[in-house]
Coordinates of C-alpha atoms and ligand atoms in Angstrom, one line a residue:
Chain A
M1 CA 3.0 9.3 22.7
N2 CA 0.1 10.8 25.2
D3 CA -1.0 8.7 28.2
S4 CA -4.2 7.5 26.8
Q5 CA -2.2 6.2 23.6
A6 CA 0.2 4.3 25.9
A7 CA -2.4 2.7 28.1
H8 CA -4.0 1.5 24.9
G9 CA -0.5 0.3 23.7
G10 CA -1.5 2.9 20.9
L11 CA 0.7 4.2 18.0
D12 CA 3.7 6.3 18.3
D13 CA 4.9 5.8 14.7
A14 CA 4.5 9.4 12.2
E15 CA 5.5 7.3 9.2
L16 CA 2.7 4.8 9.6
S17 CA 0.2 7.9 10.3
Q18 CA 1.6 9.5 7.3
L19 CA 1.1 6.4 5.3
Y20 CA -2.5 5.7 6.5
Q21 CA -3.9 9.5 6.1
E22 CA -7.5 9.9 5.9
V23 CA -7.8 11.1 2.7
I24 CA -6.1 7.4 1.6
L25 CA -8.6 5.6 3.9
D26 CA -11.3 7.8 2.3
H27 CA -10.5 6.8 -1.3
Y28 CA -9.9 3.1 -0.4
R29 CA -13.5 2.9 1.3
S30 CA -15.3 5.1 -1.3
P31 CA -13.3 4.7 -4.7
R32 CA -13.8 7.5 -7.2
N33 CA -14.5 6.3 -10.8
K34 CA -14.6 2.4 -9.8
R35 CA -17.1 1.7 -12.1
E36 CA -17.9 0.8 -16.0
L37 CA -16.8 2.8 -18.9
E38 CA -18.6 3.7 -21.9
E39 CA -16.7 4.0 -25.4
T40 CA -13.6 2.5 -23.7
T41 CA -10.4 2.8 -25.9
H42 CA -7.6 1.1 -24.1
T43 CA -7.9 -1.3 -21.2
V44 CA -5.7 -3.4 -19.0
T45 CA -5.7 -5.7 -16.4
M46 CA -2.3 -5.9 -14.3
N47 CA -1.7 -7.7 -10.7
N48 CA 0.8 -8.0 -8.0
P49 CA 1.0 -11.8 -7.6
L50 CA 2.9 -11.1 -4.0
C51 CA -0.4 -9.7 -2.3
G52 CA -3.0 -10.2 -4.9
D53 CA -3.9 -6.6 -5.8
V54 CA -5.5 -6.4 -9.4
I55 CA -6.5 -3.3 -11.1
D56 CA -8.3 -3.2 -14.2
L57 CA -7.4 0.4 -16.0
L58 CA -10.2 1.8 -18.4
L59 CA -9.4 4.7 -20.7
Q60 CA -11.8 6.8 -23.1
V61 CA -8.9 8.6 -25.5
K62 CA -10.1 11.2 -27.8
G63 CA -8.0 13.4 -30.1
G64 CA -5.0 12.7 -27.7
R65 CA -6.9 13.7 -24.4
I66 CA -8.2 11.4 -21.6
A67 CA -11.7 12.0 -22.3
D68 CA -13.0 9.5 -19.2
V69 CA -11.2 7.2 -17.1
S70 CA -12.4 4.3 -14.6
F71 CA -11.0 1.7 -12.7
Q72 CA -11.9 -1.7 -11.2
G73 CA -10.2 -4.4 -9.0
K74 CA -9.5 -5.2 -5.7
G75 CA -6.6 -5.0 -3.2
C76 CA -5.1 -3.1 -0.2
S77 CA -5.8 0.5 0.5
I78 CA -2.6 1.6 -0.9
S79 CA -2.9 0.1 -4.3
Q80 CA -6.6 1.1 -4.7
A81 CA -6.5 4.9 -3.1
S82 CA -3.6 5.1 -5.7
A83 CA -6.0 4.4 -8.5
S84 CA -8.8 6.1 -7.4
M85 CA -6.8 9.2 -6.6
M86 CA -4.7 8.6 -10.3
T87 CA -8.4 8.9 -11.8
E88 CA -9.5 11.8 -10.4
R89 CA -6.4 13.4 -11.8
L90 CA -6.3 11.8 -15.3
K91 CA -9.9 12.8 -16.5
G92 CA -9.5 15.8 -19.2
Q93 CA -5.6 15.7 -19.2
S94 CA -3.8 15.1 -22.4
V95 CA -1.8 11.6 -22.5
D96 CA 1.4 13.8 -22.4
E97 CA 0.4 15.6 -19.3
A98 CA -0.9 12.1 -17.9
L99 CA 2.4 10.7 -18.5
A100 CA 4.4 13.6 -17.0
L101 CA 2.4 13.5 -14.1
S102 CA 3.0 9.5 -13.9
G103 CA 6.6 10.1 -14.0
T104 CA 6.8 12.9 -11.1
F105 CA 4.6 10.4 -9.3
T106 CA 7.2 7.3 -9.6
R107 CA 9.9 9.5 -8.7
M108 CA 8.2 10.7 -5.5
L109 CA 7.8 7.1 -4.5
H110 CA 11.1 6.4 -4.9
G111 CA 12.2 9.1 -2.4
D112 CA 13.3 12.0 -4.6
P113 CA 12.5 15.0 -2.5
E114 CA 11.9 17.4 -5.6
A115 CA 9.4 15.0 -7.1
A116 CA 7.7 14.9 -3.7
G117 CA 7.5 18.9 -3.5
S118 CA 6.1 19.5 -6.8
T119 CA 2.7 21.2 -6.8
E120 CA 1.7 19.5 -9.8
L121 CA 1.1 16.3 -7.7
G122 CA -1.5 18.0 -5.8
D123 CA -3.8 15.6 -3.9
L124 CA -1.4 12.7 -4.6
R125 CA 1.5 13.9 -2.3
A126 CA -0.7 12.1 0.4
L127 CA 1.0 9.0 -1.1
A128 CA 4.4 10.4 -0.2
G129 CA 4.8 8.4 2.7
V130 CA 4.8 5.0 0.7
A131 CA 8.4 6.0 -0.1
K132 CA 9.1 5.0 3.4
F133 CA 7.8 1.3 3.2
P134 CA 9.9 -0.3 0.2
V135 CA 7.7 -3.3 -0.4
R136 CA 4.5 -1.2 -0.6
V137 CA 5.8 1.1 -3.5
K138 CA 4.7 -1.5 -5.8
C139 CA 1.2 -1.5 -4.5
A140 CA 0.9 2.5 -4.9
L141 CA 2.7 2.4 -8.4
L142 CA 0.0 -0.7 -9.8
A143 CA -2.3 1.9 -11.4
W144 CA 0.1 3.9 -12.9
N145 CA 1.8 1.2 -14.3
C146 CA -1.4 0.3 -16.0
L147 CA -1.6 3.7 -17.2
Q148 CA 2.1 3.3 -18.9
E149 CA 1.2 0.2 -20.3
L150 CA -1.8 1.6 -22.3
V151 CA -0.3 5.0 -23.5
G152 CA 3.3 5.0 -22.3
P153 CA 6.0 5.0 -24.9
E154 CA 6.2 1.4 -25.0
A155 CA 2.6 0.8 -25.7
Chain B
M1 CA -0.3 -33.4 33.6
N2 CA 2.9 -34.7 34.1
T3 CA 5.2 -31.7 34.7
T4 CA 8.2 -33.4 33.5
L5 CA 6.8 -33.5 29.9
A6 CA 5.5 -30.1 30.3
L7 CA 7.0 -27.6 27.8
D8 CA 8.9 -24.4 29.6
V9 CA 8.6 -22.0 27.2
D10 CA 11.2 -19.6 28.6
R11 CA 13.6 -22.3 28.4
V12 CA 12.9 -23.2 24.6
R13 CA 12.8 -19.7 23.7
A14 CA 16.5 -19.1 25.0
D15 CA 17.4 -21.7 22.3
F16 CA 16.7 -19.3 19.7
P17 CA 19.1 -16.6 19.1
I18 CA 16.9 -14.5 16.8
L19 CA 14.3 -14.3 19.2
S20 CA 16.1 -11.8 21.2
R21 CA 16.1 -9.2 18.5
E22 CA 14.3 -6.1 17.9
V23 CA 12.2 -5.0 14.7
H24 CA 11.7 -1.5 14.4
G25 CA 12.3 -1.2 17.7
K26 CA 10.0 -3.4 19.5
P27 CA 10.7 -7.0 20.2
L28 CA 10.1 -9.2 17.8
V29 CA 7.3 -11.2 17.5
Y30 CA 7.7 -13.8 15.2
L31 CA 4.1 -15.5 14.0
D32 CA 5.4 -16.6 10.6
S33 CA 6.4 -20.2 11.5
A34 CA 4.3 -21.8 9.0
A35 CA 6.4 -19.9 5.9
S36 CA 9.6 -21.1 7.9
S37 CA 10.6 -21.6 11.4
Q38 CA 13.4 -20.4 13.2
K39 CA 16.7 -22.0 14.2
P40 CA 17.8 -23.0 17.8
S41 CA 21.4 -22.6 18.7
Q42 CA 21.7 -26.7 18.6
V43 CA 21.1 -26.6 14.7
I44 CA 23.2 -23.7 14.0
Q45 CA 26.0 -25.4 16.2
A46 CA 25.6 -28.7 14.6
M47 CA 26.0 -27.0 10.9
S48 CA 29.1 -24.9 12.2
D49 CA 30.8 -27.8 13.8
Y50 CA 30.3 -29.9 10.6
L51 CA 31.6 -26.9 8.4
E52 CA 34.3 -26.2 10.6
M53 CA 35.9 -29.4 11.4
H54 CA 34.6 -32.3 9.2
H55 CA 33.4 -31.0 5.9
S56 CA 34.6 -32.9 2.6
N57 CA 32.5 -34.3 -0.1
V58 CA 30.7 -37.7 0.5
H59 CA 30.9 -41.3 -0.8
R60 CA 34.0 -40.0 -2.6
G61 CA 37.2 -40.1 -1.0
A62 CA 39.3 -42.3 0.6
H63 CA 40.5 -40.0 3.2
E64 CA 39.5 -39.6 6.8
L65 CA 37.3 -36.2 6.0
S66 CA 35.2 -37.9 3.2
V67 CA 34.7 -40.5 5.7
E68 CA 33.4 -38.2 8.4
A69 CA 31.2 -36.3 5.9
T70 CA 29.7 -39.4 4.4
D71 CA 28.9 -40.6 8.2
A72 CA 27.5 -37.4 9.1
Y73 CA 25.2 -37.3 6.1
E74 CA 24.1 -41.2 6.2
G75 CA 23.6 -40.6 10.1
A76 CA 21.5 -37.8 9.6
R77 CA 19.2 -40.2 7.2
E78 CA 19.5 -42.9 9.8
R79 CA 18.1 -40.4 12.3
L80 CA 15.7 -38.6 10.1
S81 CA 14.0 -41.9 9.1
R82 CA 13.7 -42.9 12.6
F83 CA 12.1 -39.8 13.2
I84 CA 9.4 -40.4 10.8
G85 CA 9.1 -44.2 12.1
A86 CA 10.6 -45.4 8.8
Q87 CA 12.3 -48.7 9.4
D88 CA 14.7 -48.6 6.4
P89 CA 16.8 -45.5 6.0
S90 CA 17.3 -46.5 2.2
E91 CA 13.5 -45.5 1.7
F92 CA 14.5 -41.9 2.9
V93 CA 15.4 -39.5 0.1
F94 CA 17.1 -36.4 0.8
T95 CA 15.5 -33.5 -1.4
R96 CA 15.6 -29.9 -1.8
G97 CA 12.4 -29.7 0.1
T98 CA 8.5 -30.7 -0.3
T99 CA 8.3 -29.0 -3.5
E100 CA 10.9 -31.1 -5.0
S101 CA 10.0 -34.1 -3.3
I102 CA 6.6 -34.0 -5.0
N103 CA 8.0 -33.1 -8.2
L104 CA 10.0 -35.9 -8.2
V105 CA 7.2 -38.1 -7.7
A106 CA 5.1 -36.3 -10.3
Y107 CA 8.3 -36.6 -12.7
S108 CA 9.5 -39.9 -12.1
W109 CA 6.7 -42.4 -10.9
G110 CA 4.4 -40.3 -13.0
A111 CA 6.3 -41.0 -16.2
G112 CA 4.4 -44.3 -15.8
L113 CA 1.0 -42.9 -16.2
E114 CA -0.9 -42.0 -19.5
A115 CA -4.4 -40.2 -20.6
G116 CA -7.3 -41.6 -19.0
D117 CA -5.3 -41.7 -15.5
E118 CA -6.8 -39.7 -12.9
I119 CA -5.1 -38.2 -9.8
V120 CA -7.2 -36.9 -7.0
L121 CA -6.3 -33.7 -5.0
T122 CA -7.9 -31.5 -2.7
V123 CA -8.9 -27.8 -3.0
M124 CA -7.0 -27.1 0.1
E125 CA -3.4 -28.2 -1.3
H126 CA -0.3 -25.9 -1.5
H127 CA 0.8 -24.8 -4.8
S128 CA 3.7 -27.3 -4.7
N129 CA 1.1 -30.4 -4.4
I130 CA -0.9 -28.9 -7.8
V131 CA 1.8 -27.5 -10.0
P132 CA 3.8 -30.6 -10.5
W133 CA 0.4 -32.5 -11.4
Q134 CA -0.8 -29.8 -13.8
L135 CA 2.6 -30.1 -15.7
L136 CA 2.4 -34.1 -15.8
A137 CA -1.1 -33.3 -16.9
E138 CA 0.4 -31.5 -19.7
R139 CA 2.6 -33.8 -20.4
S140 CA 0.8 -36.9 -20.5
G141 CA -2.8 -36.1 -20.5
V142 CA -3.8 -37.6 -17.1
T143 CA -6.8 -35.6 -15.2
L144 CA -7.0 -34.0 -12.3
K145 CA -9.5 -33.9 -10.0
F146 CA -9.9 -31.8 -6.9
A147 CA -12.2 -32.7 -3.5
G148 CA -13.7 -29.8 -1.7
L149 CA -14.3 -28.9 2.2
T150 CA -17.2 -29.2 4.6
P151 CA -18.9 -26.1 5.8
E152 CA -16.7 -26.0 8.8
G153 CA -13.5 -26.0 6.6
R154 CA -12.3 -29.7 7.0
L155 CA -11.6 -32.1 4.0
D156 CA -14.8 -33.7 2.8
V157 CA -13.9 -37.1 2.9
D158 CA -17.2 -38.3 1.1
H159 CA -16.1 -36.0 -1.9
V160 CA -12.7 -37.6 -1.9
R161 CA -14.8 -41.0 -1.9
S162 CA -16.8 -40.2 -4.5
L163 CA -14.0 -38.9 -6.7
I164 CA -12.0 -42.0 -6.2
G165 CA -12.9 -44.8 -8.9
P166 CA -11.2 -47.5 -11.5
S167 CA -9.0 -45.1 -13.0
T168 CA -7.5 -43.3 -9.9
R169 CA -3.9 -43.5 -9.9
L170 CA -3.0 -41.5 -6.9
V171 CA -4.4 -39.6 -4.4
G172 CA -2.5 -36.5 -3.0
L173 CA -3.6 -34.6 0.2
T174 CA -1.6 -32.5 2.6
H175 CA -1.4 -33.8 6.3
V176 CA -2.1 -30.4 7.8
S177 CA -3.5 -27.4 5.8
N178 CA -1.2 -24.4 6.0
S179 CA -4.0 -22.2 5.9
L180 CA -6.9 -23.9 7.7
G181 CA -4.9 -25.7 10.3
V182 CA -7.0 -28.9 9.9
T183 CA -5.1 -32.4 10.2
N184 CA -6.5 -34.7 7.2
P185 CA -7.6 -38.3 8.1
V186 CA -4.5 -39.6 5.9
T187 CA -5.3 -43.3 6.8
E188 CA -8.8 -43.2 6.0
V189 CA -8.1 -41.6 2.5
A190 CA -5.0 -44.0 2.1
R191 CA -7.2 -46.8 2.6
L192 CA -9.5 -45.6 -0.1
A193 CA -7.1 -45.0 -2.5
H194 CA -5.7 -48.7 -2.0
E195 CA -9.3 -50.2 -2.3
V196 CA -8.9 -49.2 -5.8
G197 CA -4.8 -49.8 -6.4
A198 CA -3.9 -46.3 -6.4
L199 CA -1.5 -44.9 -4.0
C200 CA -1.7 -42.3 -1.8
L201 CA 1.2 -39.4 -1.5
V202 CA 1.0 -37.0 1.5
D203 CA 2.5 -33.4 2.0
G204 CA 3.9 -33.4 5.4
A205 CA 5.3 -29.7 5.5
Q206 CA 3.1 -28.5 8.1
A207 CA 2.5 -31.6 10.2
V208 CA 6.0 -32.9 10.7
P209 CA 7.1 -29.6 12.5
H210 CA 4.0 -29.8 15.3
K211 CA 3.2 -33.4 15.8
P212 CA 5.0 -36.9 16.0
V213 CA 4.6 -38.4 12.5
D214 CA 4.9 -42.6 11.6
V215 CA 4.5 -43.1 8.1
G216 CA 4.1 -47.0 8.6
A217 CA 1.0 -46.0 10.7
L218 CA -0.6 -43.3 8.4
E219 CA -0.3 -46.2 5.8
C220 CA 0.5 -43.4 2.9
D221 CA 3.2 -44.4 0.0
F222 CA 4.9 -41.3 -0.3
Y223 CA 5.7 -38.8 2.5
A224 CA 7.1 -35.5 1.6
F225 CA 8.5 -32.8 4.1
S226 CA 10.7 -29.8 4.5
A227 CA 13.5 -29.0 7.2
H228 CA 13.2 -25.2 7.3
K229 CA 9.6 -25.5 8.8
M230 CA 10.9 -27.9 11.8
C231 CA 13.6 -26.1 13.2
G232 CA 16.1 -27.1 10.1
P233 CA 17.9 -25.1 7.6
T234 CA 16.7 -24.2 4.2
G235 CA 17.6 -26.0 1.0
I236 CA 16.9 -29.3 2.4
G237 CA 13.7 -31.8 3.0
A238 CA 12.6 -35.3 2.1
L239 CA 10.8 -37.9 0.2
W240 CA 10.0 -40.9 2.0
A241 CA 8.5 -43.9 -0.2
R242 CA 8.3 -47.5 0.1
R243 CA 11.4 -49.3 -1.2
E244 CA 9.7 -51.2 -3.8
L245 CA 8.4 -47.9 -5.2
L246 CA 11.6 -46.4 -5.3
E247 CA 13.3 -49.0 -6.7
A248 CA 10.5 -49.1 -9.9
M249 CA 11.0 -45.8 -10.3
P250 CA 13.2 -43.9 -13.2
P251 CA 15.6 -41.4 -11.7
F252 CA 14.8 -37.9 -11.4
Q253 CA 18.1 -36.4 -12.6
G254 CA 21.1 -37.9 -13.7
G255 CA 24.8 -37.0 -12.6
G256 CA 27.5 -38.1 -10.0
E257 CA 26.0 -40.0 -6.8
M258 CA 23.5 -41.7 -8.7
I259 CA 25.0 -44.0 -10.8
S260 CA 26.8 -47.5 -10.3
E261 CA 28.6 -47.5 -13.8
V262 CA 28.7 -45.1 -16.5
K263 CA 29.8 -46.2 -20.3
L264 CA 29.4 -43.5 -23.1
E265 CA 26.2 -45.5 -24.1
R266 CA 24.3 -45.8 -21.1
S267 CA 24.8 -46.3 -17.0
K268 CA 23.6 -48.1 -14.5
W269 CA 22.1 -46.6 -11.4
A270 CA 23.0 -46.8 -7.9
A271 CA 20.7 -48.3 -5.5
I272 CA 18.0 -46.2 -3.3
P273 CA 18.0 -43.8 -2.2
H274 CA 21.4 -42.6 -4.0
K275 CA 19.8 -43.2 -7.5
F276 CA 17.5 -40.0 -6.5
E277 CA 20.7 -37.8 -5.4
A278 CA 22.4 -36.5 -8.3
G279 CA 25.2 -34.4 -7.7
T280 CA 26.9 -33.5 -4.3
P281 CA 24.2 -32.9 -1.9
A282 CA 23.5 -30.6 0.7
I283 CA 25.6 -31.8 3.4
A284 CA 25.8 -29.1 6.0
E285 CA 22.1 -28.9 5.5
A286 CA 21.5 -32.5 6.1
V287 CA 23.2 -32.5 9.2
G288 CA 21.2 -29.4 10.4
F289 CA 18.1 -31.4 9.5
G290 CA 18.9 -34.1 11.5
A291 CA 19.9 -31.7 14.4
A292 CA 16.5 -30.2 14.2
A293 CA 15.0 -33.7 14.3
D294 CA 17.1 -34.3 17.6
Y295 CA 16.2 -31.1 18.9
L296 CA 12.5 -31.3 18.6
T297 CA 13.1 -35.1 20.0
S298 CA 14.8 -33.6 23.0
V299 CA 12.2 -31.2 23.7
G300 CA 9.7 -33.4 23.2
F301 CA 6.6 -34.0 21.0
E302 CA 4.3 -34.3 23.9
G303 CA 5.2 -31.1 25.4
I304 CA 5.2 -29.6 21.9
V305 CA 1.8 -30.7 21.1
A306 CA 0.2 -29.7 24.7
H307 CA 1.8 -26.4 24.5
E308 CA 0.7 -25.4 20.9
A309 CA -2.8 -26.6 21.8
D310 CA -3.0 -24.7 24.8
L311 CA -1.5 -21.4 22.8
T312 CA -4.3 -22.3 19.8
S313 CA -6.8 -22.0 22.2
Y314 CA -5.7 -19.0 23.9
A315 CA -5.4 -17.1 20.7
L316 CA -8.7 -18.2 19.6
D317 CA -10.1 -16.7 22.7
R318 CA -8.5 -13.8 22.5
L319 CA -9.0 -13.2 18.4
L320 CA -12.3 -14.2 18.7
A321 CA -13.9 -11.8 20.9
L322 CA -12.3 -8.8 18.6
D323 CA -15.1 -7.0 16.6
G324 CA -14.5 -7.9 12.9
F325 CA -12.3 -10.6 13.5
E326 CA -13.1 -13.5 10.8
L327 CA -11.4 -17.0 11.1
F328 CA -10.7 -19.3 8.4
G329 CA -11.2 -22.7 9.1
P330 CA -12.9 -24.5 12.2
S331 CA -12.2 -22.9 15.7
T332 CA -11.9 -26.1 17.6
D333 CA -9.6 -29.3 17.1
R334 CA -7.0 -27.4 14.5
L335 CA -3.4 -26.5 15.1
G336 CA -2.2 -23.0 15.4
V337 CA -1.9 -21.6 11.9
L338 CA -4.5 -19.2 12.0
S339 CA -5.7 -17.4 8.5
F340 CA -7.9 -14.5 9.4
R341 CA -9.8 -11.2 7.7
Y342 CA -10.1 -8.2 10.3
G343 CA -12.5 -5.9 9.4
D344 CA -12.2 -3.9 6.3
I345 CA -8.4 -3.7 6.5
H346 CA -6.6 -5.7 3.8
A347 CA -4.5 -8.1 4.7
H348 CA -1.5 -6.4 3.4
D349 CA -2.0 -3.3 5.5
L350 CA -2.6 -5.7 8.3
A351 CA 1.0 -6.9 8.0
T352 CA 2.5 -3.2 7.2
I353 CA 0.9 -1.9 10.5
L354 CA 1.9 -5.2 12.7
D355 CA 5.5 -5.3 11.5
R356 CA 5.9 -1.9 12.5
Q357 CA 5.2 -3.3 16.2
G358 CA 7.6 -6.0 15.7
V359 CA 5.0 -8.1 14.7
A360 CA 5.7 -10.5 11.7
I361 CA 2.5 -12.3 10.1
R362 CA 1.9 -13.5 6.7
A363 CA -0.3 -11.5 4.0
G364 CA -1.7 -12.9 1.1
H365 CA -2.8 -16.1 -0.6
H366 CA -0.1 -18.6 1.3
C367 CA 0.4 -20.2 -1.9
N368 CA -2.9 -21.7 -1.7
Q369 CA -4.8 -19.4 -4.6
P370 CA -7.3 -22.2 -5.3
L371 CA -8.4 -22.7 -1.8
M372 CA -8.7 -18.8 -1.7
D373 CA -10.7 -18.9 -4.7
Y374 CA -12.7 -21.5 -3.1
L375 CA -13.2 -19.6 0.1
G376 CA -14.2 -16.7 -2.0
V377 CA -11.2 -14.2 -0.7
D378 CA -8.7 -12.6 -2.7
A379 CA -6.1 -12.5 0.3
T380 CA -5.8 -13.4 4.2
A381 CA -3.7 -12.6 7.0
R382 CA -1.9 -15.4 8.5
A383 CA -0.5 -15.7 12.3
S384 CA 1.3 -19.2 12.7
L385 CA 2.5 -20.4 16.4
Y386 CA 5.3 -23.0 17.0
L387 CA 6.9 -24.4 20.0
Y388 CA 8.7 -21.1 20.9
T389 CA 5.7 -18.9 20.6
S390 CA 4.2 -17.5 24.1
R391 CA 1.1 -16.1 25.7
G392 CA 2.7 -12.7 25.7
E393 CA 3.4 -12.7 21.8
I394 CA -0.5 -13.5 21.4
D395 CA -1.2 -10.5 23.6
A396 CA 1.1 -8.7 21.4
L397 CA -0.7 -9.7 18.2
V398 CA -3.9 -8.6 20.1
D399 CA -2.6 -5.2 20.8
A400 CA -1.3 -4.6 17.7
L401 CA -4.7 -5.4 16.1
H402 CA -6.1 -2.7 18.2
V403 CA -3.7 -0.4 16.8
A404 CA -4.4 -1.3 13.0
R405 CA -8.3 -0.7 13.8
D406 CA -7.5 2.7 15.5
L407 CA -5.4 3.7 12.5
F408 CA -8.3 2.8 9.9
G409 CA -10.5 4.8 12.4
G410 CA -12.6 1.8 13.4
F411 CA -14.9 -0.2 11.1
E412 CA -18.5 0.3 10.0
Ligands
PLP501 C1 1.5 -27.4 3.2 C2 2.7 -27.1 2.2 N1 3.4 -27.8 1.6 C3 4.3 -27.4 0.9 C4 5.0 -26.3 1.0 C5 6.3 -26.2 0.0 O1 7.5 -26.2 1.0 P1 9.0 -25.8 0.1 O2 8.7 -24.6 -0.2 O3 9.6 -25.9 1.8 O4 9.1 -26.9 -0.5 C6 4.7 -25.8 2.1 C7 5.3 -24.2 2.5 O5 5.5 -23.2 2.0 C8 3.5 -26.0 3.1 O6 3.1 -25.1 4.0

């Protein structure tokens, strides 16, 4: 901690700074793909009753590919940023690719170092810090659980 | 102020062992007492003394320990009835807590209601004073009506009055709101209910811990509260009700303790209050519950009330001065349970950031989802104070909020 931080009772917590990275706050404040969707083929609403996070995920799947995707909802920065970042990645992916990504992302949040190192995740690695905050993991997974619900093996 | 009655917060804090621990390497700043209070050594000691030296089942054995356990259990009942101003300990039923007390009334007294009967509640009720009535409505077709709030965030008594009519059977309201911190005019509402022959049920979960309660002066018919919010253990609470009501009500659960005679075809019920206490009760918890009432009495409500009022106004002065701080409910004449929003930081994020600095607050709907909908918010943060909260802890909260704001890069 530097002196000016100390003087303000400021932050000396690397894990917390890692959790609230700028990219996450940016997606929270300016979510991507948070909109209506034309020709929706799949839609689901899931919530997290403990903290009131709600995500509606909307997919337009054509020929096994996610042609378009959007979300709606409200909640904490982690749930909203995760949803926003997820939709950016899913657009144009095949359903199988999307589910593989979801699997790697979920393993990263459960603290798997190999998953966290995977280049496949790209920007989504910004959410790796959530693994250090077990009570917040379900916030980060909410949108991904919607995806599983819509096109996962049990859908 | 009479100094002998003033509360010495350092001395009070020394009674609570947990307050000297650290969380994430920082001193614990416990601002979640409205969810559950911490326990003084006096309560912990009373429970362990009982378990170490006096435990047996109650009302059963012809041996010494059973007599001692029964005395401890019934002694706690007597002290607790006096603590809430009740004259007759047989009007005091031990339950698992406020939630079970209200369920008991909805199930047992509610069995006498039918379609067309009406129950008036308020939008500020905790889920435990809403859901049992919804279940009753499903069983019997009674209608539920909800009174709203004034713009300031207090109960709209005119609205209550307009909802009460000839079909009203019960008016249920919380004594103190667990989100807004307001105290409701219980006596006035009880009189409105009685004018049409209806009863009045009061949820005292957030009142008994903070102020002297006299059920007689309140003029209510049912009063429910929990031990764990008033320095006592979890797993126990109480329902107070007038004798003639309890006598007329059918049992809630059946089993041992609540019968006077059992035949294979049918049984006779024990006298009140035991008619409502089926099975082996939470004896050690009852002892702790009684010790909690003794503890609050020994500290003295005059000092507790003055300390909490002083601390609440100090907290509001400091918090309302922060840019982006938005309080729910009135900013004066309220108790120290403070629900708020802070800039665009979601309550859940705030709770995480504060927790890392040792500051424990609640985030979410506080089991007040209908109230949150009414206020148009999905979640709020809540800091709640108690007799052991210090000014230094309010300062720690304010510092932690600054950190949160910095982490979020300020607000727009
Ligand atoms: C106003 C109010 N009523 C009822 C309850 C429920 O109490 P318990 O969970 O102890 O039954 C609470 C506590 O959460 C409360 O704050």
